[in-house]
Amino acid sequence: MHRGNRHGRSEAAREAVLQAADDLVAETGYAKVTIEGIAARAGVAKQTIYRWWRSKTDILVDAFVADSAQELTLPDTGALRTDLRAHLDELVRFLEVSDSGAVFRALAGQAQHDPELAARLRAEVLPRLRARDRVPFDRAVARGELPAEVDVDLLVDQTVGPIHFRVLVTGEPVTPALLDALVTRADQGR
């Protein structure tokens, strides 16, 4: 007979594992993170981890999905320029500063060597991020700020693509001037 609150304890353990994985990647980088280290940091047994995940990569993908849903909010100011600028500011902070951004950068790097991870990111993670990136543009179309026939996917590529390129590839700073230019170009996409 089972005693105790299995669901409450399980959820608390799951959250502890996700948080531990985030923290460890931010502190030590992807390569040094191990299941043993995650278990120790989370205060759970390795068996608890293997009950839910096959690998550290699976943990990190789940951690990133949960974190991005929680940390990337979408303000609705009623205007494309202010909605988009707020979204881009938050995206830059998320990618460059947060532990979740460190996880994303680690996963993107690992995906270059791991076709299974690359496929999973493309199937599970990137569509969610892209859907979130579309929201300011979709709202602008609904308000009549952008024409109904505008290519929203192209606007997303042109607007967030340079941010991802700088964060993930060149390491150049994402400056306020760059964000202003991206917002102006997107707003002129009418």
Coordinates of N, CA, C and O in Angstrom, one line a residue:
M1 N 0.8 -1.2 0.0 CA 0.0 0.0 0.0 C 0.9 1.2 0.0 O 1.8 1.3 0.8
H2 N 0.6 2.2 -0.9 CA 1.3 3.4 -1.0 C 0.9 4.4 0.1 O -0.3 4.6 0.3
R3 N 1.8 5.0 0.7 CA 1.5 6.1 1.7 C 2.2 7.4 1.3 O 3.2 7.4 0.7
G4 N 1.6 8.5 1.7 CA 2.1 9.8 1.4 C 1.6 10.4 0.1 O 0.8 9.7 -0.6
N5 N 2.0 11.6 -0.2 CA 1.5 12.3 -1.3 C 2.5 12.1 -2.5 O 3.4 12.8 -2.7
R6 N 2.3 11.0 -3.2 CA 3.2 10.6 -4.3 C 3.3 11.8 -5.3 O 4.4 12.1 -5.8
H7 N 2.2 12.3 -5.7 CA 2.2 13.4 -6.8 C 2.9 14.6 -6.3 O 3.7 15.2 -7.0
G8 N 2.7 15.0 -5.1 CA 3.4 16.2 -4.5 C 4.9 16.0 -4.4 O 5.6 16.9 -4.8
R9 N 5.3 14.9 -3.9 CA 6.7 14.6 -3.8 C 7.3 14.5 -5.1 O 8.4 14.9 -5.4
S10 N 6.7 13.8 -6.0 CA 7.2 13.6 -7.4 C 7.4 15.0 -8.1 O 8.4 15.2 -8.7
E11 N 6.4 15.8 -8.0 CA 6.5 17.1 -8.6 C 7.6 18.0 -8.0 O 8.4 18.6 -8.7
A12 N 7.8 17.9 -6.7 CA 8.8 18.6 -6.0 C 10.2 18.1 -6.4 O 11.1 18.9 -6.7
A13 N 10.3 16.8 -6.5 CA 11.6 16.2 -7.0 C 11.9 16.5 -8.4 O 13.0 16.9 -8.8
R14 N 10.9 16.5 -9.3 CA 11.0 16.9 -10.7 C 11.5 18.3 -10.8 O 12.4 18.6 -11.5
E15 N 10.9 19.2 -10.1 CA 11.3 20.6 -10.1 C 12.7 20.8 -9.6 O 13.5 21.6 -10.1
A16 N 13.1 20.1 -8.6 CA 14.4 20.1 -8.0 C 15.5 19.7 -9.0 O 16.5 20.3 -9.2
V17 N 15.1 18.6 -9.8 CA 16.0 18.1 -10.8 C 16.2 19.1 -11.9 O 17.3 19.4 -12.4
L18 N 15.1 19.7 -12.4 CA 15.2 20.7 -13.5 C 16.0 21.9 -13.0 O 16.8 22.4 -13.8
Q19 N 15.8 22.4 -11.8 CA 16.5 23.5 -11.3 C 18.0 23.2 -11.1 O 18.9 24.0 -11.5
A20 N 18.3 22.0 -10.6 CA 19.7 21.6 -10.5 C 20.4 21.5 -11.8 O 21.5 22.0 -11.9
A21 N 19.7 21.0 -12.8 CA 20.3 20.9 -14.1 C 20.6 22.3 -14.7 O 21.7 22.6 -15.2
D22 N 19.6 23.3 -14.5 CA 19.9 24.7 -15.0 C 21.1 25.2 -14.3 O 22.0 25.8 -14.9
D23 N 21.1 25.1 -13.0 CA 22.2 25.7 -12.2 C 23.6 25.1 -12.6 O 24.5 25.9 -12.8
L24 N 23.6 23.8 -12.8 CA 24.9 23.2 -13.1 C 25.4 23.6 -14.5 O 26.6 23.8 -14.7
V25 N 24.5 23.7 -15.4 CA 25.0 24.1 -16.8 C 25.5 25.5 -16.7 O 26.5 25.8 -17.3
A26 N 24.8 26.4 -16.0 CA 25.2 27.8 -15.9 C 26.6 27.9 -15.2 O 27.4 28.7 -15.5
E27 N 26.8 27.0 -14.2 CA 28.0 27.1 -13.4 C 29.2 26.4 -14.1 O 30.3 26.9 -14.0
T28 N 29.0 25.2 -14.7 CA 30.1 24.4 -15.2 C 30.1 24.2 -16.7 O 31.1 23.7 -17.2
G29 N 29.0 24.4 -17.4 CA 28.9 24.1 -18.8 C 28.4 22.7 -19.0 O 28.4 21.9 -18.2
Y30 N 27.9 22.5 -20.3 CA 27.2 21.3 -20.6 C 28.1 20.0 -20.4 O 27.7 19.0 -19.8
A31 N 29.3 20.1 -20.8 CA 30.2 18.9 -20.8 C 30.4 18.4 -19.4 O 30.6 17.2 -19.2
K32 N 30.5 19.2 -18.4 CA 30.8 18.8 -17.1 C 29.5 18.3 -16.3 O 29.7 17.8 -15.2
V33 N 28.4 18.6 -16.8 CA 27.1 18.2 -16.1 C 27.0 16.7 -16.2 O 27.1 16.1 -17.3
T34 N 26.7 16.0 -15.1 CA 26.4 14.6 -15.1 C 25.1 14.3 -14.4 O 24.6 15.1 -13.6
I35 N 24.6 13.1 -14.6 CA 23.4 12.7 -13.9 C 23.7 12.6 -12.4 O 22.8 13.1 -11.6
E36 N 24.8 12.1 -12.1 CA 25.2 12.1 -10.7 C 25.2 13.5 -10.0 O 24.8 13.6 -8.9
G37 N 25.8 14.4 -10.7 CA 25.9 15.8 -10.2 C 24.5 16.4 -10.1 O 24.2 17.1 -9.1
I38 N 23.6 16.1 -11.1 CA 22.3 16.7 -11.0 C 21.6 16.0 -9.8 O 20.9 16.7 -9.0
A39 N 21.7 14.7 -9.6 CA 21.0 14.1 -8.5 C 21.5 14.6 -7.2 O 20.7 14.9 -6.3
A40 N 22.8 14.8 -7.0 CA 23.4 15.3 -5.8 C 22.9 16.7 -5.5 O 22.5 17.0 -4.4
R41 N 22.9 17.6 -6.5 CA 22.4 18.9 -6.3 C 20.9 19.0 -6.0 O 20.5 19.8 -5.2
A42 N 20.1 18.1 -6.6 CA 18.7 18.1 -6.4 C 18.3 17.4 -5.1 O 17.2 17.5 -4.7
G43 N 19.2 16.6 -4.6 CA 18.9 15.9 -3.4 C 18.0 14.7 -3.7 O 17.1 14.3 -2.8
V44 N 18.2 14.1 -4.8 CA 17.4 12.9 -5.2 C 18.3 11.8 -5.6 O 19.5 12.0 -5.9
A45 N 17.8 10.6 -5.6 CA 18.5 9.4 -6.1 C 18.6 9.4 -7.6 O 17.7 9.9 -8.3
K46 N 19.7 8.8 -8.2 CA 19.8 8.7 -9.6 C 18.6 7.9 -10.2 O 18.1 8.3 -11.3
Q47 N 18.1 7.0 -9.5 CA 16.9 6.2 -9.9 C 15.7 7.1 -10.1 O 14.9 6.9 -11.0
T48 N 15.6 8.1 -9.3 CA 14.5 9.1 -9.5 C 14.6 9.8 -10.8 O 13.6 10.0 -11.5
I49 N 15.8 10.2 -11.1 CA 16.0 10.9 -12.4 C 15.7 9.9 -13.6 O 15.0 10.3 -14.5
Y50 N 16.2 8.7 -13.5 CA 16.0 7.8 -14.6 C 14.6 7.3 -14.8 O 14.2 6.8 -15.8
R51 N 13.8 7.6 -13.7 CA 12.4 7.3 -13.8 C 11.7 8.2 -14.9 O 10.7 7.8 -15.5
W52 N 12.2 9.4 -15.0 CA 11.6 10.4 -15.9 C 12.4 10.7 -17.1 O 11.8 11.2 -18.1
W53 N 13.7 10.6 -17.1 CA 14.6 11.0 -18.2 C 15.6 9.9 -18.5 O 16.1 9.2 -17.7
R54 N 16.0 9.9 -19.8 CA 17.0 8.9 -20.3 C 18.4 9.5 -20.2 O 19.3 8.7 -20.1
S55 N 18.5 10.8 -20.2 CA 19.8 11.4 -20.3 C 19.8 12.8 -19.7 O 18.7 13.4 -19.5
K56 N 21.0 13.4 -19.5 CA 21.1 14.8 -19.1 C 20.5 15.7 -20.1 O 19.9 16.7 -19.8
T57 N 20.6 15.3 -21.4 CA 20.1 16.2 -22.5 C 18.6 16.2 -22.4 O 18.0 17.3 -22.5
D58 N 17.9 15.1 -22.1 CA 16.5 15.1 -21.9 C 16.1 16.0 -20.8 O 15.1 16.7 -20.8
I59 N 16.8 16.0 -19.7 CA 16.5 16.9 -18.5 C 16.6 18.3 -19.0 O 15.8 19.1 -18.7
L60 N 17.7 18.6 -19.7 CA 18.0 20.0 -20.1 C 16.9 20.5 -21.0 O 16.5 21.7 -21.0
V61 N 16.5 19.7 -22.0 CA 15.4 20.1 -22.9 C 14.2 20.4 -22.1 O 13.5 21.5 -22.3
D62 N 13.8 19.5 -21.2 CA 12.6 19.8 -20.4 C 12.7 21.0 -19.5 O 11.8 21.8 -19.3
A63 N 13.9 21.2 -18.9 CA 14.2 22.4 -18.1 C 14.0 23.7 -19.0 O 13.4 24.6 -18.6
F64 N 14.6 23.6 -20.2 CA 14.5 24.8 -21.0 C 13.1 25.1 -21.4 O 12.6 26.3 -21.4
V65 N 12.3 24.1 -21.8 CA 10.9 24.3 -22.2 C 10.1 24.9 -21.1 O 9.4 25.9 -21.3
A66 N 10.3 24.4 -19.9 CA 9.5 24.9 -18.7 C 10.0 26.4 -18.4 O 9.1 27.2 -18.2
D67 N 11.3 26.6 -18.4 CA 11.8 27.9 -18.1 C 11.4 29.0 -19.1 O 11.0 30.1 -18.8
S68 N 11.5 28.6 -20.4 CA 11.1 29.6 -21.4 C 9.6 30.0 -21.4 O 9.3 31.1 -21.6
A69 N 8.8 29.0 -21.1 CA 7.4 29.3 -21.0 C 7.1 30.2 -19.8 O 6.2 31.1 -19.8
Q70 N 7.9 30.0 -18.7 CA 7.7 30.8 -17.5 C 8.3 32.2 -17.6 O 7.8 33.2 -17.2
E71 N 9.5 32.3 -18.2 CA 10.3 33.5 -18.2 C 10.1 34.4 -19.4 O 10.3 35.6 -19.3
L72 N 9.6 33.9 -20.5 CA 9.4 34.8 -21.7 C 7.9 35.1 -21.7 O 7.1 34.4 -22.3
T73 N 7.6 36.3 -21.2 CA 6.2 36.8 -21.2 C 6.1 37.7 -22.4 O 7.0 38.2 -22.9
L74 N 4.9 37.9 -22.8 CA 4.6 38.7 -24.0 C 3.7 39.9 -23.6 O 2.5 39.7 -23.6
P75 N 4.3 41.1 -23.4 CA 3.4 42.2 -23.1 C 2.5 42.6 -24.3 O 2.9 42.4 -25.4
D76 N 1.4 43.1 -24.0 CA 0.5 43.6 -25.0 C 0.2 45.1 -24.7 O -0.7 45.4 -24.0
T77 N 1.0 45.9 -25.4 CA 0.9 47.4 -25.1 C -0.1 48.0 -26.1 O -0.4 49.2 -26.0
G78 N -0.5 47.3 -27.1 CA -1.4 47.8 -28.1 C -0.7 48.4 -29.3 O -1.4 48.9 -30.2
A79 N 0.6 48.3 -29.4 CA 1.4 48.8 -30.5 C 2.5 47.9 -30.8 O 3.2 47.4 -29.9
L80 N 2.7 47.7 -32.1 CA 3.8 46.8 -32.6 C 5.2 47.2 -32.0 O 5.9 46.4 -31.5
R81 N 5.5 48.5 -32.2 CA 6.8 48.9 -31.8 C 7.1 48.7 -30.3 O 8.2 48.1 -30.0
T82 N 6.2 49.0 -29.5 CA 6.5 48.8 -28.0 C 6.4 47.3 -27.6 O 7.1 46.9 -26.8
D83 N 5.4 46.6 -28.2 CA 5.3 45.2 -27.9 C 6.6 44.5 -28.4 O 7.2 43.6 -27.6
L84 N 7.1 44.8 -29.6 CA 8.2 44.1 -30.1 C 9.5 44.5 -29.4 O 10.3 43.6 -29.0
R85 N 9.7 45.7 -29.0 CA 10.9 46.2 -28.3 C 10.9 45.5 -26.9 O 11.9 45.0 -26.5
A86 N 9.8 45.4 -26.2 CA 9.7 44.7 -24.9 C 10.1 43.3 -25.1 O 10.8 42.7 -24.3
H87 N 9.5 42.6 -26.1 CA 9.8 41.2 -26.4 C 11.3 41.0 -26.7 O 11.9 40.1 -26.1
L88 N 11.9 41.8 -27.5 CA 13.3 41.7 -27.8 C 14.2 41.9 -26.6 O 15.2 41.2 -26.4
D89 N 13.9 42.9 -25.8 CA 14.6 43.2 -24.6 C 14.6 41.9 -23.7 O 15.6 41.5 -23.2
E90 N 13.4 41.4 -23.5 CA 13.3 40.2 -22.7 C 14.0 39.0 -23.3 O 14.7 38.2 -22.6
L91 N 14.0 38.8 -24.6 CA 14.6 37.7 -25.3 C 16.2 37.8 -25.1 O 16.8 36.8 -24.8
V92 N 16.7 39.0 -25.2 CA 18.1 39.2 -25.1 C 18.5 38.9 -23.6 O 19.5 38.2 -23.4
R93 N 17.8 39.4 -22.7 CA 18.1 39.1 -21.2 C 18.0 37.6 -21.0 O 18.9 37.0 -20.4
F94 N 17.0 37.0 -21.5 CA 16.8 35.5 -21.4 C 18.0 34.8 -22.0 O 18.6 33.9 -21.3
L95 N 18.4 35.1 -23.2 CA 19.5 34.3 -23.9 C 20.9 34.6 -23.3 O 21.7 33.8 -23.3
E96 N 21.1 35.9 -22.9 CA 22.4 36.3 -22.5 C 22.7 36.1 -21.0 O 23.8 35.9 -20.6
V97 N 21.7 36.3 -20.2 CA 21.9 36.5 -18.7 C 21.4 35.3 -17.9 O 22.0 34.9 -16.9
S98 N 20.2 34.8 -18.3 CA 19.5 33.8 -17.4 C 20.2 32.4 -17.5 O 20.9 32.1 -18.5
D99 N 20.0 31.7 -16.4 CA 20.5 30.3 -16.5 C 19.8 29.5 -17.6 O 20.4 28.6 -18.2
S100 N 18.5 29.8 -17.9 CA 17.8 29.2 -19.0 C 18.5 29.5 -20.3 O 18.6 28.6 -21.2
G101 N 19.0 30.7 -20.5 CA 19.7 31.0 -21.7 C 21.0 30.2 -21.8 O 21.4 29.8 -22.9
A102 N 21.7 30.0 -20.7 CA 22.9 29.1 -20.7 C 22.5 27.7 -21.1 O 23.3 27.1 -21.9
V103 N 21.4 27.2 -20.7 CA 20.9 25.9 -21.1 C 20.7 25.9 -22.6 O 21.1 25.0 -23.3
F104 N 20.0 26.9 -23.1 CA 19.7 27.0 -24.5 C 21.0 27.0 -25.3 O 21.1 26.3 -26.3
R105 N 21.9 27.9 -24.9 CA 23.2 27.9 -25.6 C 23.9 26.6 -25.6 O 24.5 26.2 -26.6
A106 N 23.9 25.9 -24.5 CA 24.5 24.6 -24.4 C 23.8 23.6 -25.3 O 24.5 22.8 -26.0
L107 N 22.5 23.6 -25.3 CA 21.8 22.6 -26.2 C 22.0 22.9 -27.6 O 22.2 22.0 -28.4
A108 N 22.1 24.2 -28.0 CA 22.3 24.6 -29.4 C 23.7 24.1 -29.8 O 23.9 23.6 -30.9
G109 N 24.7 24.3 -28.9 CA 26.0 23.8 -29.2 C 26.1 22.3 -29.4 O 26.7 21.8 -30.3
Q110 N 25.5 21.6 -28.4 CA 25.5 20.2 -28.4 C 24.8 19.6 -29.7 O 25.2 18.6 -30.2
A111 N 23.8 20.3 -30.1 CA 23.0 19.9 -31.3 C 23.8 19.8 -32.5 O 23.5 19.1 -33.5
Q112 N 24.9 20.6 -32.6 CA 25.8 20.5 -33.7 C 26.5 19.2 -33.9 O 27.0 18.9 -35.0
H113 N 26.6 18.4 -32.8 CA 27.3 17.1 -32.8 C 26.3 16.0 -32.5 O 26.8 14.8 -32.5
D114 N 25.1 16.3 -32.3 CA 24.1 15.2 -31.9 C 22.9 15.3 -32.7 O 22.0 16.1 -32.4
P115 N 22.8 14.6 -33.8 CA 21.6 14.7 -34.7 C 20.3 14.4 -34.0 O 19.3 15.0 -34.4
E116 N 20.3 13.5 -33.0 CA 19.0 13.2 -32.3 C 18.6 14.5 -31.5 O 17.4 14.8 -31.5
L117 N 19.5 15.1 -30.8 CA 19.2 16.3 -30.1 C 18.7 17.4 -31.1 O 17.7 18.1 -30.8
A118 N 19.4 17.6 -32.2 CA 19.1 18.6 -33.2 C 17.6 18.4 -33.7 O 16.9 19.3 -33.8
A119 N 17.3 17.1 -34.0 CA 15.9 16.8 -34.4 C 14.9 17.2 -33.3 O 13.8 17.7 -33.6
R120 N 15.2 16.8 -32.1 CA 14.3 17.1 -31.0 C 14.1 18.6 -30.8 O 13.0 19.1 -30.6
L121 N 15.2 19.4 -30.9 CA 15.1 20.8 -30.7 C 14.2 21.4 -31.8 O 13.3 22.2 -31.6
R122 N 14.4 20.9 -33.1 CA 13.6 21.4 -34.2 C 12.2 21.0 -34.1 O 11.3 21.7 -34.5
A123 N 11.9 19.8 -33.5 CA 10.5 19.4 -33.4 C 9.8 19.9 -32.2 O 8.6 20.2 -32.2
E124 N 10.5 20.0 -31.0 CA 9.8 20.3 -29.8 C 10.0 21.7 -29.2 O 9.2 22.3 -28.6
V125 N 11.3 22.2 -29.4 CA 11.6 23.5 -28.7 C 11.5 24.7 -29.6 O 10.8 25.7 -29.3
L126 N 12.1 24.6 -30.8 CA 12.1 25.8 -31.7 C 10.7 26.2 -32.1 O 10.4 27.4 -32.2
P127 N 9.8 25.3 -32.4 CA 8.4 25.7 -32.8 C 7.7 26.5 -31.7 O 7.0 27.5 -32.0
R128 N 8.0 26.2 -30.4 CA 7.4 26.9 -29.3 C 8.0 28.3 -29.2 O 7.3 29.3 -29.0
L129 N 9.3 28.4 -29.4 CA 10.0 29.7 -29.4 C 9.5 30.6 -30.6 O 9.2 31.8 -30.4
R130 N 9.4 30.0 -31.7 CA 8.9 30.7 -32.9 C 7.5 31.2 -32.8 O 7.2 32.3 -33.1
A131 N 6.6 30.3 -32.2 CA 5.2 30.7 -32.0 C 5.2 32.0 -31.0 O 4.4 32.9 -31.3
R132 N 6.1 32.0 -30.0 CA 6.1 33.1 -29.1 C 6.7 34.4 -29.8 O 6.2 35.5 -29.7
D133 N 7.7 34.2 -30.7 CA 8.2 35.3 -31.4 C 7.2 35.9 -32.4 O 7.3 37.1 -32.8
R134 N 6.3 35.1 -32.9 CA 5.3 35.6 -33.8 C 4.2 36.4 -33.2 O 3.6 37.2 -33.9
V135 N 4.0 36.3 -31.9 CA 2.9 36.9 -31.2 C 2.8 38.4 -31.5 O 1.7 39.0 -31.8
P136 N 3.9 39.2 -31.3 CA 3.7 40.7 -31.5 C 3.3 41.0 -33.0 O 2.5 41.9 -33.2
F137 N 3.8 40.2 -33.9 CA 3.4 40.4 -35.3 C 2.0 40.0 -35.6 O 1.2 40.7 -36.3
D138 N 1.6 38.9 -35.1 CA 0.2 38.4 -35.2 C -0.8 39.4 -34.6 O -1.8 39.7 -35.2
R139 N -0.4 40.0 -33.5 CA -1.3 41.0 -32.9 C -1.4 42.2 -33.7 O -2.4 42.8 -33.9
A140 N -0.2 42.6 -34.3 CA -0.2 43.8 -35.2 C -1.0 43.6 -36.4 O -1.7 44.5 -36.9
V141 N -1.0 42.4 -37.0 CA -1.9 42.1 -38.1 C -3.4 42.2 -37.7 O -4.2 42.8 -38.4
A142 N -3.7 41.6 -36.5 CA -5.1 41.6 -36.1 C -5.5 43.1 -35.8 O -6.7 43.4 -36.0
R143 N -4.6 43.9 -35.4 CA -5.0 45.3 -35.1 C -5.0 46.2 -36.4 O -5.4 47.4 -36.3
G144 N -4.5 45.6 -37.5 CA -4.4 46.4 -38.7 C -3.2 47.2 -38.8 O -3.0 48.0 -39.8
E145 N -2.2 47.0 -37.9 CA -0.9 47.8 -38.0 C -0.1 47.2 -39.1 O 0.8 47.9 -39.7
L146 N -0.2 45.9 -39.4 CA 0.5 45.3 -40.5 C -0.6 44.7 -41.5 O -1.6 44.3 -41.0
P147 N -0.3 44.7 -42.8 CA -1.3 44.1 -43.7 C -1.5 42.6 -43.5 O -0.5 41.9 -43.1
A148 N -2.6 42.2 -43.7 CA -3.0 40.7 -43.5 C -2.1 39.8 -44.3 O -1.8 38.7 -43.9
E149 N -1.6 40.3 -45.5 CA -0.8 39.4 -46.4 C 0.7 39.5 -46.0 O 1.5 38.8 -46.7
V150 N 1.1 40.2 -45.0 CA 2.5 40.3 -44.6 C 3.1 38.9 -44.3 O 2.3 38.0 -43.7
D151 N 4.3 38.6 -44.6 CA 4.9 37.3 -44.3 C 5.5 37.4 -42.9 O 6.6 37.9 -42.7
V152 N 4.7 37.0 -41.9 CA 5.1 37.0 -40.5 C 6.3 36.2 -40.3 O 7.2 36.6 -39.5
D153 N 6.4 35.0 -40.9 CA 7.6 34.2 -40.6 C 8.9 34.9 -41.1 O 9.9 34.8 -40.4
L154 N 8.8 35.6 -42.2 CA 10.0 36.4 -42.6 C 10.3 37.5 -41.7 O 11.5 37.7 -41.3
L155 N 9.3 38.2 -41.2 CA 9.5 39.3 -40.2 C 10.2 38.7 -38.9 O 11.1 39.3 -38.3
V156 N 9.7 37.5 -38.5 CA 10.3 36.9 -37.3 C 11.8 36.6 -37.6 O 12.7 36.9 -36.8
D157 N 12.1 36.0 -38.8 CA 13.5 35.7 -39.1 C 14.3 36.9 -39.1 O 15.4 36.9 -38.6
Q158 N 13.8 38.0 -39.7 CA 14.6 39.2 -39.8 C 14.8 39.9 -38.5 O 15.8 40.7 -38.3
T159 N 13.9 39.7 -37.6 CA 13.9 40.4 -36.3 C 14.7 39.6 -35.2 O 15.6 40.2 -34.6
V160 N 14.4 38.4 -35.0 CA 15.0 37.7 -33.9 C 16.3 36.9 -34.4 O 17.2 36.6 -33.6
G161 N 16.4 36.7 -35.7 CA 17.5 36.0 -36.3 C 18.9 36.7 -35.9 O 19.8 36.0 -35.5
P162 N 19.0 38.0 -36.1 CA 20.2 38.7 -35.8 C 20.6 38.5 -34.3 O 21.8 38.5 -33.9
I163 N 19.6 38.5 -33.4 CA 19.9 38.3 -32.0 C 20.4 36.9 -31.7 O 21.5 36.8 -31.1
H164 N 19.8 35.9 -32.3 CA 20.3 34.5 -32.1 C 21.7 34.4 -32.7 O 22.6 33.7 -32.1
F165 N 21.9 35.0 -33.9 CA 23.2 34.9 -34.5 C 24.3 35.5 -33.6 O 25.4 34.9 -33.5
R166 N 24.0 36.7 -33.1 CA 25.1 37.3 -32.2 C 25.3 36.5 -30.9 O 26.4 36.3 -30.5
V167 N 24.2 36.0 -30.3 CA 24.3 35.3 -29.1 C 25.0 33.9 -29.3 O 25.9 33.6 -28.5
L168 N 24.6 33.2 -30.3 CA 25.1 31.9 -30.5 C 26.3 31.7 -31.4 O 27.0 30.7 -31.3
V169 N 26.5 32.7 -32.3 CA 27.6 32.5 -33.3 C 28.8 33.5 -33.1 O 29.9 33.1 -32.8
T170 N 28.5 34.8 -33.2 CA 29.6 35.7 -33.2 C 30.0 36.2 -31.9 O 31.2 36.6 -31.7
G171 N 29.1 36.2 -30.9 CA 29.4 36.7 -29.6 C 29.5 38.2 -29.5 O 29.8 38.8 -28.5
E172 N 29.1 38.9 -30.6 CA 29.0 40.3 -30.6 C 27.9 40.8 -29.7 O 26.9 40.0 -29.5
P173 N 28.0 41.9 -29.1 CA 27.0 42.4 -28.2 C 25.7 42.7 -28.9 O 25.7 43.1 -30.1
V174 N 24.6 42.4 -28.2 CA 23.2 42.8 -28.7 C 22.9 44.1 -28.1 O 22.5 44.2 -26.9
T175 N 23.2 45.2 -28.8 CA 23.1 46.6 -28.3 C 21.7 47.1 -28.4 O 20.9 46.7 -29.2
P176 N 21.4 48.1 -27.6 CA 20.1 48.8 -27.7 C 19.9 49.4 -29.1 O 18.8 49.4 -29.7
A177 N 21.0 49.9 -29.7 CA 20.9 50.4 -31.1 C 20.5 49.3 -32.1 O 19.7 49.6 -33.0
L178 N 21.0 48.1 -31.9 CA 20.6 47.0 -32.8 C 19.2 46.7 -32.6 O 18.4 46.6 -33.6
L179 N 18.7 46.7 -31.4 CA 17.3 46.4 -31.2 C 16.4 47.4 -31.7 O 15.4 47.1 -32.3
D180 N 16.8 48.7 -31.6 CA 16.0 49.8 -32.2 C 15.9 49.6 -33.7 O 14.9 49.8 -34.3
A181 N 17.1 49.3 -34.3 CA 17.1 49.1 -35.8 C 16.2 47.9 -36.2 O 15.5 48.0 -37.2
L182 N 16.2 46.8 -35.4 CA 15.4 45.7 -35.8 C 13.9 46.0 -35.6 O 13.1 45.6 -36.5
V183 N 13.6 46.8 -34.6 CA 12.2 47.2 -34.4 C 11.7 48.1 -35.5 O 10.6 47.9 -36.1
T184 N 12.5 49.1 -35.9 CA 12.2 50.0 -37.0 C 12.0 49.2 -38.3 O 11.0 49.5 -39.0
R185 N 12.9 48.3 -38.6 CA 12.8 47.6 -39.8 C 11.5 46.7 -39.8 O 10.8 46.6 -40.8
A186 N 11.2 46.1 -38.7 CA 10.0 45.3 -38.6 C 8.8 46.1 -38.7 O 7.8 45.7 -39.4
D187 N 8.8 47.3 -38.1 CA 7.6 48.2 -38.1 C 7.4 48.7 -39.6 O 6.3 49.0 -40.0
Q188 N 8.5 48.8 -40.3 CA 8.3 49.3 -41.7 C 8.0 48.2 -42.6 O 7.8 48.4 -43.8
G189 N 7.8 47.0 -42.1 CA 7.5 45.8 -42.9 C 6.1 45.9 -43.4 O 5.6 45.0 -44.1
R190 N 5.4 46.9 -43.1 CA 4.0 47.1 -43.5 C 4.0 47.2 -45.0 O 3.4 47.4 -45.8

